[in-house]
Steps between C-alpha positions, in 0.01 A plus 500: 500500500608853420652692789510848343249715317549788256247763600356800319438807718270791405796739472688672217803277548678293239455124510376278782613429858597162645339386829528176697188281508420376856494120529125477571426715191714305251238236399227767465658795320431543127596751231247785503428476875503811722733506800589758765869590516718746693678759285755749623513565873134524592279469192282202411361439152273256319725325247420254222693178442638490144751214535622239751844337514774353723787740422593700808624852412855579609626807680199601709259371764179371338183612678213259557141526376274601792181327387290379208189708433324258263508123469457544120660732243345846456612507133416282202707407195600708300487803735868495602602466135272795415651711780846418367400619152367830640818543705723437194302700246415803715848514660396468864549245780285194566434640848335808346280276283403292807411817691273618217345161425372386841226682696634656822302248707721221366831664589482605864824651625624672814419842349145414392221714649189316618160619627206315656203405279200643695263253328686191623310263731646178639313227310594207727606499867877464533564637150725766656792403722604714799792640297268593211269682745798690644607613150140607421471690829820697443405578138147602598633745760749663260285506183778361282840355587814367338577134556844579648329737746274215620808277538661763722192550719395135540849344493340213305729314265367447148228767504494482117352147521225625734429789262477257205243289686295809594508611133368159392216526754414850372555648848742767376576705188838584354462868579704658222272345237166595656527856376131578471385282795304283258373181656335213318122515533388229742176385655424293809366149445350255746546123523405226747781374722420134427564268205218481244472123534491506882121466556547417868669838566223679307234341727705605803514863377121500444452377857728777630315783320149361552426749780675792329239549226690775318817290480286211374357730228859589402593133477198415282568799272864390460404139415260630237738755342802267492313196368651303794247218482522459119816293522514419130573868428804706607462712812435871429685775687263713710580865573428647842284766337273258312467272805386785725266628227340158433454419870399851607739464795746761630880495533509438884306173453757379248776600745334290770475202264871540419576506874307176536716342227221461243635735233838611378538837319777546240598751232501435127622729224225630275545477126514858374306398190228303680243754378566391142320175565634147476362422152789507257450618146683412179757745359339757265414366153767607254418701189615375161815718515579389856446135401752545216755653739435223757562227240812675370643526854452123549669442164794727597538316833557174309807656335629760751475527881441879493233680298422872471134600465487853355140593571382861482334649809148361560548213253409245769842357586380413854231265362766314300723477811211345694447228238873421493512483882197271500680271251806487731285415806319225310841348424564492877750789483542821698485844333647837591330820382740793544376859501711815547290681764297403806217712353468245220474202737207682665297516180605166352449286811123547486489377141739210565329398826171448318672258261761327719349525850722365778771411249591872486772629734599868528850610597635854536673733745185661641409164659613452857802281555288230664281477189801471270647225719165315477509513118865388500416200722192411297707476181777320688267234642282444195561432130134548409420705188457869588552846353697770682437863407760742628769758441867429424581341842260213414779338294669398827215278626567123531323368189509126449330448167506827306349468152436859390614853584303793362682836521233766445611851388849351457645838393431658839792648695341387829630149428851635567612500862699819567611480865625305684678213321423274322416759232324240286245532221195289589416437134845369406534301823154347438615371160802330662281355778262358240788337309621334823152350548456412132206745495376738230515881527252737338601867487206732437494871421338768285839674482768228525848583630737573211733214600213248520343605168844487336557141617150401388567647153833312486315175570643437849145516642165399357298800381122552490312821423154617607457839340124562530318605813236280660166509309660718232508821703728756336826613652458838672526819299812694608493880499824692556464840667786751465523653851747769385248624244211466745681719755568766236128504418416496873311175455629335819377474856789392723642182344182432299437627148146619428468221238567234765251663741233515226543131406499390866184700569324345201596148612382561856165638371464173304550305829844387382828503694835677471860399585764773537861384495794689652814304578595693813350463845474764774350848467785658307859403407640790702435844650703813430536850643410754231696768690841330533467173304551269802390137439485255794719195438556178693787515748589138419444486121559723197129552427240767567232416756152414369211691656210293642216742573276257688757460780666843442837331467799521269644152453781320316379205292847341520577487874177614670650821651217746583457869584191686611391749235633844612275808480796734430807436286780382737759665273364855465222506761236623250160339430595419142466119490313367196408152383668391177379214278233235540480166678191276520391656831489851349323371188235341723443840665477678165262240356274558802503873422411441130244222565369572853197276456702187408648237731874460450750238613879488482725198451868545583749373756363738766140374473580127467728432795252270674407155381135567419539850353546362145173305532311802632618743228446249217161379633367856542609596148363176348166557676488865377508628859786717371509627142847657471815304583826694533811284514866427434621206287291267721197590285679388179532135598237274351209626710162433338231768544191481279388861532816696411465705182763773557864462601708815549882480498579830668872538434656271239822707491625378838502140368650570156783722627635268770881451462513122450534276195171330592301826539340478152390141566367586845315807369341310208401205723356720773296720263376207290407300812314787668330571166381140508284575804268710277193361324528138604141378521251659264653774290818662375672713763704818469852571626629856534878541521614840627855582383723785386650264236200396286724398207725269704521157325396313819178704520432418135542124560261515798251699292498225235522214757794390286708267715684347203599844366623600846693171532685555169579862593628406846693194376694715255589748778621216722700342217675832429602552862566139603221457756288190578387280330837520319701507824455417866548775759630478856503818708753506784417742784755628752389693810699685765436771759792712376462632145874554441587150618228356276628692198854363541388143582249482213755627243759248620245218501370581149859509370553149641180390323630647172819293528281187473187610310647777281252725321206318655541731804331846516537741791518558788220761492272641772144370437204739471459497881865500612447480879246290691492457880826695534679259268655646184457277193698422184384275220717294265325343200623171352377390156547132425430286197181294535702178496702601810463261797381695803640233733848560349450877513414461870831320568699767313320786679557329835874467428526866392316607817738296719804646318357850553447436875860380529632802305287772665373465859231763432316241291404318822286795607349534150169328430505325162217312330391395150176547306475252211259587215392830663153639423 
């Protein structure tokens, strides 16, 4: 038996660590199991076993594993292989992938914060040990505590094991994840304390309650509701509410019956979609065009594992996805339906739940950690066919039998993780995951990513088109409004042109709805003193502070630094402060002034921080409780509203003029996608684009809904300047508190890169925001040939970094990280 284990820790450290396996653990330990281990002087972490062997390391004292957390592995094949691919391709450590992949509840460590779950009730006597009660008492008194703090106060050894058991029982939350205090909806249920087949005990209970008539009425009502005596049928769960209602008895009587040992009360989680009814329906019938696309996708899958479906907005791609998912489930396979935003899961889950019922699982970051652990364990313990709908982190779940991955809106930048590492692209990682499972991948979009469309045209992927809208509805008419000309003619009111106001008013009079798109949240981008020109900036970052009127605060959207809005200019002392520019909050105010009789809602990061806020905003707009929706790019993403006839893009210039090689693609995608929200159900919609550059080629392509023309135009630009899809880009970022030090270190480092990579190295340059959280930033761009092996590049970059550390001690205090395929 193996005496040593190679363990993966959730830290940004290279490689694995070797620990001794205690004798009693040796026959039980398996690869993929979680164990608790000491690390450093005082810290304890949850580690994962990745290898076992008999080779004792030389030159240092090997520490011993403290305890096993699970008798069985927490990972399935090929998860470790998938993590290794992400680590190699995205130039990060396996520990960083592990940290991102597992929910916090599965990696308790000495620095984890925990808080008591106020809804927890002990289901069976003796469920909690004395030590568990002590931990709960301390945590309850303090509100939330770190695990190492509990260790210090209680002097218990192995507190992490106690915390793990309490997490499994649902008695505590991992506090850092329960941001919005969301708790799963539960209801109290009642059951008899005896076995269903124990007739003798039932007679005894009847004898006991014979004189307590109200308790007897409760018992009779329970037997009736649960179907206790119909032993050929399964026993039904009975809620406390329906039992009291049926019997006409009050809560104290039930409490007395519990005291007597007749009933037991327990909690069960309520299905959020219970109101949809249990009768499942078939996926929507496909039109002739959709049927053709569906057949072509199946044909493509026979020849290639990845297929691109280029379907214009409102062509009914979701209906095709549902048929393909149903096919996968009928084959006994699991399916993953990836969407870029949580807002999309909100709208889609209702449609999918009606078709797939309990086979549908939802997974995203607004769920509490306990819920995400439950989904993880359900997939770990069952290989039954199911469909998971979720955002990019869903790729890390322990699938056993994956048959299909659908990546909806595959072009979307939300699939790219920005910070922290791993900075992976969920779409690209999903394709690799599917290949490891032998599954098929369908990429769907109305505006495919340039790289994806290029590969589909080359024949690397299957390719299917769906270029007509559902039921033959026309693509929206696009009107371009020259705001420079409108201002000259005094035909503007704030940010709105009179033409936009007129069209919106007409739509609202016709009982239709309006979406107004502005890709900037807050009230205004900044404030300025008209007397002296002072502009408040963040003390930690090189950005102006955004004004939020509702809370009268100036805040930094990079580090969270805030200032109260001053009444006088701090620089000159005069009352000359004025608001400059427009964010969604200011637009909402101005829309209220123009349309005072209309109900307005706003969808941006500020209004959707809580779990249910997406549902509320979308439900109210779908039900016409609100008629004007103001929003950032969240409103561009595949949302389906029947009543929208007007979409206003308030400032197209800010998207077109962004200094980035992808800005044209982003601008076209965003405008075309938001345009697709108009006129989806019964008639052609209208899109008004307000811009000072009405003749810009991107505007012209959007006006014609000409994706292919845009693709050819953009491809030629990229070919001329050597950008993807003709190359692969890696951005290297260096950060340091001292700007002069950073300048010298980054120049020296980039020169070392040039010695190896030659003219593939560009920079160093300060990025657009050159200081964030008091760290100055430099960016070095590397352009590689598409055939380059990222695993080999990682080894070379690691060697150069180690040479740099040896040559210049200042590199140790410099933060360095890589962003592969930046978006």
